Every structure is written in C-alpha cells, then in structure tokens.
Amino acid sequence: MSPLLKNQASILIRSHSWYWPGDILTFLDRNGRLTTHRLLGMFPRNGKLYCLTRPDRHLHPDAAVPSSHILGKVVGGECHAEAIHIPWTVRWLCLKRFALHILRHLLRQ
C-alpha cells in the first residue's frame, strides 16, 4: 500500500458494521496472515458476504475475503492522511474496478 502505508508501519484500525469501496482494510488472508489492502467492493456468495480487495500497485485483486475475516479499516497511525480520508475520486475508481471485475467474471461463465 506504499506510499500511503509503508511495510511494517504501525497503524490503528477500527471495526465498523459496513465498509465503503476505497476504504483500506486489515484482514486475515487465506493463509492466516494480517494483510492491509484497499476494498473494491462486497458481494454475496453462498449466504455469506465477501470482500474484494486489491493493493494499490497491483493490477489484479486478491482472492475474495469473507467479511468475517475483516478486522477493521485504517483510521490512524503511521500513514498518509489519504489512507484515512479517502478522496471520492479514489472511491469511484474502486467502484469502477469492482464493476469491471464482476463483469469479466460473469462473461466467463
């Protein structure tokens, strides 16, 4: 998530009942490691809610993360102000990336 968050940075996260596209979330990945990436969107699958995340400098999203694995979103610590106060342009870009990912997935079926 560089340059907003450096590797091994100390961050403050807070759990919320809902997260918005563009929020930077900390979660347990499928290998049980703590990971902090940007939320693109959320979707239901088999009665559960999943989150699609992606590091800012990668082209492809991570594997879908069950919402139960989300620990919280970045609200402070050793990070750039834009990691906390997400610009609307970034939120719209995340929504666009999420929609394109879902569309590609639907077209493959």
PDB file of N, CA and C in Angstrom:
ATOM      1  N   MET A   1       0.823  -1.202   0.000  1.00  0.00           N
ATOM      2  CA  MET A   1       0.000   0.000   0.000  1.00  0.00           C
ATOM      3  C   MET A   1       0.865   1.264   0.000  1.00  0.00           C
ATOM      4  N   SER A   2       2.127   1.088  -0.319  1.00  0.00           N
ATOM      5  CA  SER A   2       3.038   2.219  -0.398  1.00  0.00           C
ATOM      6  C   SER A   2       2.572   3.132  -1.532  1.00  0.00           C
ATOM      7  N   PRO A   3       2.618   4.414  -1.420  1.00  0.00           N
ATOM      8  CA  PRO A   3       3.258   5.234  -0.397  1.00  0.00           C
ATOM      9  C   PRO A   3       2.339   5.614   0.772  1.00  0.00           C
ATOM     10  N   LEU A   4       1.071   5.193   0.742  1.00  0.00           N
ATOM     11  CA  LEU A   4       0.169   5.569   1.840  1.00  0.00           C
ATOM     12  C   LEU A   4       0.541   4.878   3.142  1.00  0.00           C
ATOM     13  N   LEU A   5       0.954   3.620   3.038  1.00  0.00           N
ATOM     14  CA  LEU A   5       1.384   2.832   4.199  1.00  0.00           C
ATOM     15  C   LEU A   5       2.698   2.157   3.848  1.00  0.00           C
ATOM     16  N   LYS A   6       3.673   2.297   4.695  1.00  0.00           N
ATOM     17  CA  LYS A   6       4.950   1.602   4.492  1.00  0.00           C
ATOM     18  C   LYS A   6       4.844   0.195   5.070  1.00  0.00           C
ATOM     19  N   ASN A   7       5.658  -0.720   4.554  1.00  0.00           N
ATOM     20  CA  ASN A   7       5.709  -2.067   5.133  1.00  0.00           C
ATOM     21  C   ASN A   7       6.101  -1.969   6.596  1.00  0.00           C
ATOM     22  N   GLN A   8       5.454  -2.748   7.419  1.00  0.00           N
ATOM     23  CA  GLN A   8       5.707  -2.808   8.859  1.00  0.00           C
ATOM     24  C   GLN A   8       5.320  -1.517   9.596  1.00  0.00           C
ATOM     25  N   ALA A   9       4.536  -0.647   8.971  1.00  0.00           N
ATOM     26  CA  ALA A   9       4.083   0.574   9.644  1.00  0.00           C
ATOM     27  C   ALA A   9       3.119   0.214  10.766  1.00  0.00           C
ATOM     28  N   SER A  10       3.128   1.009  11.803  1.00  0.00           N
ATOM     29  CA  SER A  10       2.196   0.825  12.911  1.00  0.00           C
ATOM     30  C   SER A  10       0.920   1.600  12.578  1.00  0.00           C
ATOM     31  N   ILE A  11      -0.195   0.875  12.457  1.00  0.00           N
ATOM     32  CA  ILE A  11      -1.451   1.536  12.087  1.00  0.00           C
ATOM     33  C   ILE A  11      -2.513   1.257  13.143  1.00  0.00           C
ATOM     34  N   LEU A  12      -3.491   2.134  13.179  1.00  0.00           N
ATOM     35  CA  LEU A  12      -4.642   1.967  14.058  1.00  0.00           C
ATOM     36  C   LEU A  12      -5.819   1.577  13.179  1.00  0.00           C
ATOM     37  N   ILE A  13      -6.499   0.482  13.530  1.00  0.00           N
ATOM     38  CA  ILE A  13      -7.678   0.064  12.782  1.00  0.00           C
ATOM     39  C   ILE A  13      -8.877   0.041  13.719  1.00  0.00           C
ATOM     40  N   ARG A  14     -10.043   0.198  13.129  1.00  0.00           N
ATOM     41  CA  ARG A  14     -11.280   0.158  13.908  1.00  0.00           C
ATOM     42  C   ARG A  14     -12.312  -0.641  13.118  1.00  0.00           C
ATOM     43  N   SER A  15     -12.987  -1.529  13.820  1.00  0.00           N
ATOM     44  CA  SER A  15     -14.033  -2.337  13.215  1.00  0.00           C
ATOM     45  C   SER A  15     -15.286  -1.488  13.009  1.00  0.00           C
ATOM     46  N   HIS A  16     -15.946  -1.688  11.885  1.00  0.00           N
ATOM     47  CA  HIS A  16     -17.193  -0.989  11.562  1.00  0.00           C
ATOM     48  C   HIS A  16     -18.222  -2.014  11.099  1.00  0.00           C
ATOM     49  N   SER A  17     -19.468  -1.638  11.119  1.00  0.00           N
ATOM     50  CA  SER A  17     -20.507  -2.552  10.646  1.00  0.00           C
ATOM     51  C   SER A  17     -20.572  -2.588   9.123  1.00  0.00           C
ATOM     52  N   TRP A  18     -20.040  -1.566   8.459  1.00  0.00           N
ATOM     53  CA  TRP A  18     -20.053  -1.510   6.995  1.00  0.00           C
ATOM     54  C   TRP A  18     -18.808  -0.795   6.508  1.00  0.00           C
ATOM     55  N   TYR A  19     -18.308  -1.227   5.352  1.00  0.00           N
ATOM     56  CA  TYR A  19     -17.138  -0.605   4.747  1.00  0.00           C
ATOM     57  C   TYR A  19     -17.504  -0.142   3.341  1.00  0.00           C
ATOM     58  N   TRP A  20     -16.879   0.937   2.913  1.00  0.00           N
ATOM     59  CA  TRP A  20     -17.161   1.526   1.612  1.00  0.00           C
ATOM     60  C   TRP A  20     -16.016   1.246   0.655  1.00  0.00           C
ATOM     61  N   PRO A  21     -16.315   1.118  -0.645  1.00  0.00           N
ATOM     62  CA  PRO A  21     -15.231   0.973  -1.618  1.00  0.00           C
ATOM     63  C   PRO A  21     -14.220   2.102  -1.439  1.00  0.00           C
ATOM     64  N   GLY A  22     -12.960   1.721  -1.453  1.00  0.00           N
ATOM     65  CA  GLY A  22     -11.886   2.691  -1.258  1.00  0.00           C
ATOM     66  C   GLY A  22     -11.301   2.642   0.141  1.00  0.00           C
ATOM     67  N   ASP A  23     -12.069   2.144   1.124  1.00  0.00           N
ATOM     68  CA  ASP A  23     -11.529   2.010   2.481  1.00  0.00           C
ATOM     69  C   ASP A  23     -10.324   1.074   2.448  1.00  0.00           C
ATOM     70  N   ILE A  24      -9.359   1.332   3.318  1.00  0.00           N
ATOM     71  CA  ILE A  24      -8.204   0.452   3.437  1.00  0.00           C
ATOM     72  C   ILE A  24      -8.447  -0.451   4.629  1.00  0.00           C
ATOM     73  N   LEU A  25      -8.570  -1.751   4.343  1.00  0.00           N
ATOM     74  CA  LEU A  25      -8.954  -2.738   5.346  1.00  0.00           C
ATOM     75  C   LEU A  25      -7.781  -3.611   5.775  1.00  0.00           C
ATOM     76  N   THR A  26      -7.817  -4.030   7.017  1.00  0.00           N
ATOM     77  CA  THR A  26      -6.884  -5.038   7.522  1.00  0.00           C
ATOM     78  C   THR A  26      -7.689  -6.306   7.759  1.00  0.00           C
ATOM     79  N   PHE A  27      -7.172  -7.422   7.248  1.00  0.00           N
ATOM     80  CA  PHE A  27      -7.903  -8.685   7.320  1.00  0.00           C
ATOM     81  C   PHE A  27      -6.927  -9.845   7.407  1.00  0.00           C
ATOM     82  N   LEU A  28      -7.465 -11.001   7.734  1.00  0.00           N
ATOM     83  CA  LEU A  28      -6.685 -12.242   7.704  1.00  0.00           C
ATOM     84  C   LEU A  28      -6.856 -12.853   6.324  1.00  0.00           C
ATOM     85  N   ASP A  29      -5.745 -13.032   5.606  1.00  0.00           N
ATOM     86  CA  ASP A  29      -5.854 -13.636   4.273  1.00  0.00           C
ATOM     87  C   ASP A  29      -6.050 -15.141   4.398  1.00  0.00           C
ATOM     88  N   ARG A  30      -6.141 -15.820   3.284  1.00  0.00           N
ATOM     89  CA  ARG A  30      -6.443 -17.260   3.317  1.00  0.00           C
ATOM     90  C   ARG A  30      -5.347 -18.085   3.977  1.00  0.00           C
ATOM     91  N   ASN A  31      -4.147 -17.496   4.147  1.00  0.00           N
ATOM     92  CA  ASN A  31      -3.054 -18.181   4.841  1.00  0.00           C
ATOM     93  C   ASN A  31      -2.948 -17.767   6.302  1.00  0.00           C
ATOM     94  N   GLY A  32      -3.898 -16.965   6.769  1.00  0.00           N
ATOM     95  CA  GLY A  32      -3.904 -16.531   8.159  1.00  0.00           C
ATOM     96  C   GLY A  32      -2.969 -15.372   8.465  1.00  0.00           C
ATOM     97  N   ARG A  33      -2.443 -14.713   7.430  1.00  0.00           N
ATOM     98  CA  ARG A  33      -1.549 -13.562   7.628  1.00  0.00           C
ATOM     99  C   ARG A  33      -2.351 -12.270   7.674  1.00  0.00           C
ATOM    100  N   LEU A  34      -1.894 -11.326   8.498  1.00  0.00           N
ATOM    101  CA  LEU A  34      -2.504  -9.993   8.517  1.00  0.00           C
ATOM    102  C   LEU A  34      -2.126  -9.278   7.228  1.00  0.00           C
ATOM    103  N   THR A  35      -3.118  -8.741   6.557  1.00  0.00           N
ATOM    104  CA  THR A  35      -2.912  -8.052   5.287  1.00  0.00           C
ATOM    105  C   THR A  35      -3.713  -6.761   5.306  1.00  0.00           C
ATOM    106  N   THR A  36      -3.172  -5.717   4.701  1.00  0.00           N
ATOM    107  CA  THR A  36      -3.874  -4.436   4.610  1.00  0.00           C
ATOM    108  C   THR A  36      -3.921  -4.015   3.148  1.00  0.00           C
ATOM    109  N   HIS A  37      -5.122  -4.031   2.564  1.00  0.00           N
ATOM    110  CA  HIS A  37      -5.336  -3.658   1.162  1.00  0.00           C
ATOM    111  C   HIS A  37      -6.619  -2.847   1.032  1.00  0.00           C
ATOM    112  N   ARG A  38      -6.793  -2.262  -0.146  1.00  0.00           N
ATOM    113  CA  ARG A  38      -7.949  -1.401  -0.405  1.00  0.00           C
ATOM    114  C   ARG A  38      -9.169  -2.227  -0.834  1.00  0.00           C
ATOM    115  N   LEU A  39     -10.329  -1.867  -0.303  1.00  0.00           N
ATOM    116  CA  LEU A  39     -11.584  -2.537  -0.654  1.00  0.00           C
ATOM    117  C   LEU A  39     -12.092  -2.018  -2.001  1.00  0.00           C
ATOM    118  N   LEU A  40     -12.377  -2.960  -2.910  1.00  0.00           N
ATOM    119  CA  LEU A  40     -13.010  -2.598  -4.176  1.00  0.00           C
ATOM    120  C   LEU A  40     -14.523  -2.695  -4.067  1.00  0.00           C
ATOM    121  N   GLY A  41     -15.018  -3.716  -3.397  1.00  0.00           N
ATOM    122  CA  GLY A  41     -16.449  -3.891  -3.251  1.00  0.00           C
ATOM    123  C   GLY A  41     -16.763  -5.154  -2.468  1.00  0.00           C
ATOM    124  N   MET A  42     -18.060  -5.346  -2.195  1.00  0.00           N
ATOM    125  CA  MET A  42     -18.532  -6.516  -1.441  1.00  0.00           C
ATOM    126  C   MET A  42     -19.624  -7.208  -2.248  1.00  0.00           C
ATOM    127  N   PHE A  43     -19.712  -8.540  -2.087  1.00  0.00           N
ATOM    128  CA  PHE A  43     -20.725  -9.284  -2.819  1.00  0.00           C
ATOM    129  C   PHE A  43     -21.136 -10.513  -2.013  1.00  0.00           C
ATOM    130  N   PRO A  44     -22.384 -10.981  -2.198  1.00  0.00           N
ATOM    131  CA  PRO A  44     -22.835 -12.196  -1.508  1.00  0.00           C
ATOM    132  C   PRO A  44     -22.457 -13.432  -2.307  1.00  0.00           C
ATOM    133  N   ARG A  45     -22.138 -14.523  -1.575  1.00  0.00           N
ATOM    134  CA  ARG A  45     -21.882 -15.811  -2.205  1.00  0.00           C
ATOM    135  C   ARG A  45     -22.201 -16.901  -1.180  1.00  0.00           C
ATOM    136  N   ASN A  46     -23.071 -17.811  -1.552  1.00  0.00           N
ATOM    137  CA  ASN A  46     -23.448 -18.939  -0.690  1.00  0.00           C
ATOM    138  C   ASN A  46     -23.894 -18.486   0.701  1.00  0.00           C
ATOM    139  N   GLY A  47     -24.663 -17.415   0.754  1.00  0.00           N
ATOM    140  CA  GLY A  47     -25.204 -16.944   2.025  1.00  0.00           C
ATOM    141  C   GLY A  47     -24.240 -16.152   2.882  1.00  0.00           C
ATOM    142  N   LYS A  48     -23.027 -15.891   2.374  1.00  0.00           N
ATOM    143  CA  LYS A  48     -22.038 -15.104   3.118  1.00  0.00           C
ATOM    144  C   LYS A  48     -21.666 -13.860   2.317  1.00  0.00           C
ATOM    145  N   LEU A  49     -21.150 -12.857   3.018  1.00  0.00           N
ATOM    146  CA  LEU A  49     -20.699 -11.625   2.370  1.00  0.00           C
ATOM    147  C   LEU A  49     -19.187 -11.684   2.211  1.00  0.00           C
ATOM    148  N   TYR A  50     -18.713 -11.400   1.000  1.00  0.00           N
ATOM    149  CA  TYR A  50     -17.278 -11.424   0.694  1.00  0.00           C
ATOM    150  C   TYR A  50     -16.811 -10.040   0.267  1.00  0.00           C
ATOM    151  N   CYS A  51     -15.527  -9.780   0.508  1.00  0.00           N
ATOM    152  CA  CYS A  51     -14.903  -8.520   0.127  1.00  0.00           C
ATOM    153  C   CYS A  51     -13.861  -8.789  -0.951  1.00  0.00           C
ATOM    154  N   LEU A  52     -13.842  -7.932  -1.955  1.00  0.00           N
ATOM    155  CA  LEU A  52     -12.814  -7.998  -2.981  1.00  0.00           C
ATOM    156  C   LEU A  52     -11.854  -6.847  -2.703  1.00  0.00           C
ATOM    157  N   THR A  53     -10.588  -7.182  -2.447  1.00  0.00           N
ATOM    158  CA  THR A  53      -9.579  -6.181  -2.114  1.00  0.00           C
ATOM    159  C   THR A  53      -8.456  -6.229  -3.137  1.00  0.00           C
ATOM    160  N   ARG A  54      -7.628  -5.180  -3.097  1.00  0.00           N
ATOM    161  CA  ARG A  54      -6.508  -5.112  -4.022  1.00  0.00           C
ATOM    162  C   ARG A  54      -5.470  -4.139  -3.495  1.00  0.00           C
ATOM    163  N   PRO A  55      -4.189  -4.489  -3.570  1.00  0.00           N
ATOM    164  CA  PRO A  55      -3.168  -3.494  -3.248  1.00  0.00           C
ATOM    165  C   PRO A  55      -3.181  -2.409  -4.325  1.00  0.00           C
ATOM    166  N   ASP A  56      -2.867  -1.193  -3.958  1.00  0.00           N
ATOM    167  CA  ASP A  56      -2.925  -0.082  -4.915  1.00  0.00           C
ATOM    168  C   ASP A  56      -2.015  -0.276  -6.122  1.00  0.00           C
ATOM    169  N   ARG A  57      -0.885  -0.904  -5.943  1.00  0.00           N
ATOM    170  CA  ARG A  57       0.090  -1.015  -7.037  1.00  0.00           C
ATOM    171  C   ARG A  57       0.017  -2.336  -7.805  1.00  0.00           C
ATOM    172  N   HIS A  58      -1.067  -3.068  -7.663  1.00  0.00           N
ATOM    173  CA  HIS A  58      -1.230  -4.336  -8.386  1.00  0.00           C
ATOM    174  C   HIS A  58      -2.373  -4.211  -9.378  1.00  0.00           C
ATOM    175  N   LEU A  59      -2.301  -4.992 -10.442  1.00  0.00           N
ATOM    176  CA  LEU A  59      -3.344  -4.947 -11.461  1.00  0.00           C
ATOM    177  C   LEU A  59      -4.537  -5.820 -11.127  1.00  0.00           C
ATOM    178  N   HIS A  60      -4.312  -6.889 -10.367  1.00  0.00           N
ATOM    179  CA  HIS A  60      -5.374  -7.847 -10.114  1.00  0.00           C
ATOM    180  C   HIS A  60      -5.759  -7.858  -8.642  1.00  0.00           C
ATOM    181  N   PRO A  61      -7.030  -8.107  -8.369  1.00  0.00           N
ATOM    182  CA  PRO A  61      -7.476  -8.177  -6.972  1.00  0.00           C
ATOM    183  C   PRO A  61      -6.989  -9.444  -6.278  1.00  0.00           C
ATOM    184  N   ASP A  62      -7.056  -9.402  -4.947  1.00  0.00           N
ATOM    185  CA  ASP A  62      -6.756 -10.572  -4.128  1.00  0.00           C
ATOM    186  C   ASP A  62      -7.892 -11.574  -4.290  1.00  0.00           C
ATOM    187  N   ALA A  63      -7.699 -12.768  -3.750  1.00  0.00           N
ATOM    188  CA  ALA A  63      -8.793 -13.718  -3.646  1.00  0.00           C
ATOM    189  C   ALA A  63      -9.854 -13.121  -2.723  1.00  0.00           C
ATOM    190  N   ALA A  64     -11.105 -13.412  -2.986  1.00  0.00           N
ATOM    191  CA  ALA A  64     -12.196 -12.876  -2.157  1.00  0.00           C
ATOM    192  C   ALA A  64     -11.995 -13.269  -0.702  1.00  0.00           C
ATOM    193  N   VAL A  65     -12.279 -12.312   0.184  1.00  0.00           N
ATOM    194  CA  VAL A  65     -12.099 -12.498   1.622  1.00  0.00           C
ATOM    195  C   VAL A  65     -13.471 -12.496   2.295  1.00  0.00           C
ATOM    196  N   PRO A  66     -13.799 -13.513   3.091  1.00  0.00           N
ATOM    197  CA  PRO A  66     -15.073 -13.472   3.822  1.00  0.00           C
ATOM    198  C   PRO A  66     -15.092 -12.245   4.749  1.00  0.00           C
ATOM    199  N   SER A  67     -16.229 -11.587   4.823  1.00  0.00           N
ATOM    200  CA  SER A  67     -16.313 -10.387   5.662  1.00  0.00           C
ATOM    201  C   SER A  67     -15.999 -10.698   7.123  1.00  0.00           C
ATOM    202  N   SER A  68     -16.158 -11.953   7.528  1.00  0.00           N
ATOM    203  CA  SER A  68     -15.841 -12.332   8.904  1.00  0.00           C
ATOM    204  C   SER A  68     -14.335 -12.275   9.182  1.00  0.00           C
ATOM    205  N   HIS A  69     -13.510 -12.204   8.136  1.00  0.00           N
ATOM    206  CA  HIS A  69     -12.058 -12.114   8.290  1.00  0.00           C
ATOM    207  C   HIS A  69     -11.563 -10.667   8.363  1.00  0.00           C
ATOM    208  N   ILE A  70     -12.480  -9.712   8.169  1.00  0.00           N
ATOM    209  CA  ILE A  70     -12.104  -8.301   8.217  1.00  0.00           C
ATOM    210  C   ILE A  70     -11.965  -7.881   9.674  1.00  0.00           C
ATOM    211  N   LEU A  71     -10.810  -7.330  10.012  1.00  0.00           N
ATOM    212  CA  LEU A  71     -10.577  -6.866  11.379  1.00  0.00           C
ATOM    213  C   LEU A  71     -10.974  -5.407  11.552  1.00  0.00           C
ATOM    214  N   GLY A  72     -10.851  -4.607  10.495  1.00  0.00           N
ATOM    215  CA  GLY A  72     -11.235  -3.199  10.570  1.00  0.00           C
ATOM    216  C   GLY A  72     -10.598  -2.402   9.455  1.00  0.00           C
ATOM    217  N   LYS A  73     -10.868  -1.105   9.469  1.00  0.00           N
ATOM    218  CA  LYS A  73     -10.277  -0.227   8.466  1.00  0.00           C
ATOM    219  C   LYS A  73      -9.269   0.696   9.137  1.00  0.00           C
ATOM    220  N   VAL A  74      -8.331   1.182   8.338  1.00  0.00           N
ATOM    221  CA  VAL A  74      -7.291   2.068   8.846  1.00  0.00           C
ATOM    222  C   VAL A  74      -7.924   3.400   9.245  1.00  0.00           C
ATOM    223  N   VAL A  75      -7.671   3.809  10.480  1.00  0.00           N
ATOM    224  CA  VAL A  75      -8.203   5.087  10.980  1.00  0.00           C
ATOM    225  C   VAL A  75      -7.110   5.969  11.574  1.00  0.00           C
ATOM    226  N   GLY A  76      -5.865   5.509  11.540  1.00  0.00           N
ATOM    227  CA  GLY A  76      -4.774   6.310  12.080  1.00  0.00           C
ATOM    228  C   GLY A  76      -3.473   5.542  12.103  1.00  0.00           C
ATOM    229  N   GLY A  77      -2.459   6.162  12.700  1.00  0.00           N
ATOM    230  CA  GLY A  77      -1.144   5.543  12.819  1.00  0.00           C
ATOM    231  C   GLY A  77      -0.152   6.150  11.862  1.00  0.00           C
ATOM    232  N   GLU A  78       0.871   5.375  11.545  1.00  0.00           N
ATOM    233  CA  GLU A  78       1.948   5.822  10.663  1.00  0.00           C
ATOM    234  C   GLU A  78       1.517   5.672   9.204  1.00  0.00           C
ATOM    235  N   CYS A  79       0.701   6.603   8.753  1.00  0.00           N
ATOM    236  CA  CYS A  79       0.203   6.526   7.388  1.00  0.00           C
ATOM    237  C   CYS A  79      -0.075   7.930   6.856  1.00  0.00           C
ATOM    238  N   HIS A  80      -0.190   8.014   5.550  1.00  0.00           N
ATOM    239  CA  HIS A  80      -0.535   9.256   4.868  1.00  0.00           C
ATOM    240  C   HIS A  80      -1.990   9.592   5.172  1.00  0.00           C
ATOM    241  N   ALA A  81      -2.332  10.851   5.202  1.00  0.00           N
ATOM    242  CA  ALA A  81      -3.701  11.286   5.512  1.00  0.00           C
ATOM    243  C   ALA A  81      -4.727  10.686   4.551  1.00  0.00           C
ATOM    244  N   GLU A  82      -4.336  10.450   3.287  1.00  0.00           N
ATOM    245  CA  GLU A  82      -5.278   9.869   2.311  1.00  0.00           C
ATOM    246  C   GLU A  82      -5.618   8.414   2.607  1.00  0.00           C
ATOM    247  N   ALA A  83      -4.887   7.765   3.499  1.00  0.00           N
ATOM    248  CA  ALA A  83      -5.234   6.410   3.908  1.00  0.00           C
ATOM    249  C   ALA A  83      -6.423   6.426   4.859  1.00  0.00           C
ATOM    250  N   ILE A  84      -6.669   7.579   5.466  1.00  0.00           N
ATOM    251  CA  ILE A  84      -7.769   7.727   6.426  1.00  0.00           C
ATOM    252  C   ILE A  84      -8.937   8.477   5.798  1.00  0.00           C
ATOM    253  N   HIS A  85      -8.637   9.579   5.146  1.00  0.00           N
ATOM    254  CA  HIS A  85      -9.652  10.415   4.490  1.00  0.00           C
ATOM    255  C   HIS A  85      -9.583  10.135   2.994  1.00  0.00           C
ATOM    256  N   ILE A  86     -10.355   9.145   2.560  1.00  0.00           N
ATOM    257  CA  ILE A  86     -10.294   8.652   1.181  1.00  0.00           C
ATOM    258  C   ILE A  86     -10.989   9.646   0.240  1.00  0.00           C
ATOM    259  N   PRO A  87     -10.280  10.156  -0.777  1.00  0.00           N
ATOM    260  CA  PRO A  87     -10.916  11.069  -1.743  1.00  0.00           C
ATOM    261  C   PRO A  87     -12.017  10.352  -2.530  1.00  0.00           C
ATOM    262  N   TRP A  88     -13.052  11.085  -2.905  1.00  0.00           N
ATOM    263  CA  TRP A  88     -14.156  10.495  -3.677  1.00  0.00           C
ATOM    264  C   TRP A  88     -13.685   9.950  -5.015  1.00  0.00           C
ATOM    265  N   THR A  89     -12.663  10.580  -5.593  1.00  0.00           N
ATOM    266  CA  THR A  89     -12.149  10.071  -6.873  1.00  0.00           C
ATOM    267  C   THR A  89     -11.595   8.654  -6.713  1.00  0.00           C
ATOM    268  N   VAL A  90     -10.964   8.368  -5.579  1.00  0.00           N
ATOM    269  CA  VAL A  90     -10.433   7.025  -5.315  1.00  0.00           C
ATOM    270  C   VAL A  90     -11.589   6.050  -5.102  1.00  0.00           C
ATOM    271  N   ARG A  91     -12.624   6.493  -4.402  1.00  0.00           N
ATOM    272  CA  ARG A  91     -13.786   5.615  -4.178  1.00  0.00           C
ATOM    273  C   ARG A  91     -14.457   5.254  -5.508  1.00  0.00           C
ATOM    274  N   TRP A  92     -14.621   6.230  -6.394  1.00  0.00           N
ATOM    275  CA  TRP A  92     -15.220   5.963  -7.703  1.00  0.00           C
ATOM    276  C   TRP A  92     -14.350   5.021  -8.524  1.00  0.00           C
ATOM    277  N   LEU A  93     -13.039   5.186  -8.462  1.00  0.00           N
ATOM    278  CA  LEU A  93     -12.136   4.301  -9.186  1.00  0.00           C
ATOM    279  C   LEU A  93     -12.260   2.864  -8.666  1.00  0.00           C
ATOM    280  N   CYS A  94     -12.388   2.703  -7.368  1.00  0.00           N
ATOM    281  CA  CYS A  94     -12.570   1.367  -6.787  1.00  0.00           C
ATOM    282  C   CYS A  94     -13.877   0.747  -7.256  1.00  0.00           C
ATOM    283  N   LEU A  95     -14.952   1.526  -7.275  1.00  0.00           N
ATOM    284  CA  LEU A  95     -16.236   1.024  -7.779  1.00  0.00           C
ATOM    285  C   LEU A  95     -16.129   0.589  -9.237  1.00  0.00           C
ATOM    286  N   LYS A  96     -15.426   1.368 -10.035  1.00  0.00           N
ATOM    287  CA  LYS A  96     -15.234   1.031 -11.446  1.00  0.00           C
ATOM    288  C   LYS A  96     -14.460  -0.281 -11.577  1.00  0.00           C
ATOM    289  N   ARG A  97     -13.387  -0.433 -10.820  1.00  0.00           N
ATOM    290  CA  ARG A  97     -12.593  -1.663 -10.868  1.00  0.00           C
ATOM    291  C   ARG A  97     -13.404  -2.864 -10.399  1.00  0.00           C
ATOM    292  N   PHE A  98     -14.228  -2.660  -9.379  1.00  0.00           N
ATOM    293  CA  PHE A  98     -15.074  -3.737  -8.879  1.00  0.00           C
ATOM    294  C   PHE A  98     -16.080  -4.151  -9.951  1.00  0.00           C
ATOM    295  N   ALA A  99     -16.743  -3.183 -10.563  1.00  0.00           N
ATOM    296  CA  ALA A  99     -17.735  -3.472 -11.604  1.00  0.00           C
ATOM    297  C   ALA A  99     -17.086  -4.204 -12.787  1.00  0.00           C
ATOM    298  N   LEU A 100     -15.907  -3.791 -13.205  1.00  0.00           N
ATOM    299  CA  LEU A 100     -15.221  -4.459 -14.308  1.00  0.00           C
ATOM    300  C   LEU A 100     -14.835  -5.891 -13.942  1.00  0.00           C
ATOM    301  N   HIS A 101     -14.406  -6.092 -12.712  1.00  0.00           N
ATOM    302  CA  HIS A 101     -14.050  -7.443 -12.268  1.00  0.00           C
ATOM    303  C   HIS A 101     -15.286  -8.349 -12.282  1.00  0.00           C
ATOM    304  N   ILE A 102     -16.396  -7.868 -11.769  1.00  0.00           N
ATOM    305  CA  ILE A 102     -17.641  -8.648 -11.742  1.00  0.00           C
ATOM    306  C   ILE A 102     -18.113  -8.932 -13.169  1.00  0.00           C
ATOM    307  N   LEU A 103     -18.047  -7.940 -14.031  1.00  0.00           N
ATOM    308  CA  LEU A 103     -18.459  -8.121 -15.424  1.00  0.00           C
ATOM    309  C   LEU A 103     -17.600  -9.185 -16.116  1.00  0.00           C
ATOM    310  N   ARG A 104     -16.273  -9.120 -15.928  1.00  0.00           N
ATOM    311  CA  ARG A 104     -15.392 -10.136 -16.514  1.00  0.00           C
ATOM    312  C   ARG A 104     -15.747 -11.527 -15.991  1.00  0.00           C
ATOM    313  N   HIS A 105     -16.015 -11.605 -14.697  1.00  0.00           N
ATOM    314  CA  HIS A 105     -16.365 -12.894 -14.083  1.00  0.00           C
ATOM    315  C   HIS A 105     -17.671 -13.442 -14.684  1.00  0.00           C
ATOM    316  N   LEU A 106     -18.655 -12.575 -14.862  1.00  0.00           N
ATOM    317  CA  LEU A 106     -19.942 -13.001 -15.429  1.00  0.00           C
ATOM    318  C   LEU A 106     -19.804 -13.436 -16.878  1.00  0.00           C
ATOM    319  N   LEU A 107     -18.966 -12.746 -17.639  1.00  0.00           N
ATOM    320  CA  LEU A 107     -18.778 -13.085 -19.051  1.00  0.00           C
ATOM    321  C   LEU A 107     -18.045 -14.408 -19.245  1.00  0.00           C
ATOM    322  N   ARG A 108     -17.234 -14.808 -18.266  1.00  0.00           N
ATOM    323  CA  ARG A 108     -16.517 -16.087 -18.349  1.00  0.00           C
ATOM    324  C   ARG A 108     -17.426 -17.273 -18.094  1.00  0.00           C
ATOM    325  N   GLN A 109     -18.569 -17.049 -17.465  1.00  0.00           N
ATOM    326  CA  GLN A 109     -19.460 -18.160 -17.111  1.00  0.00           C
ATOM    327  C   GLN A 109     -20.311 -18.577 -18.277  1.00  0.00           C
TER     328      GLN A 109
END
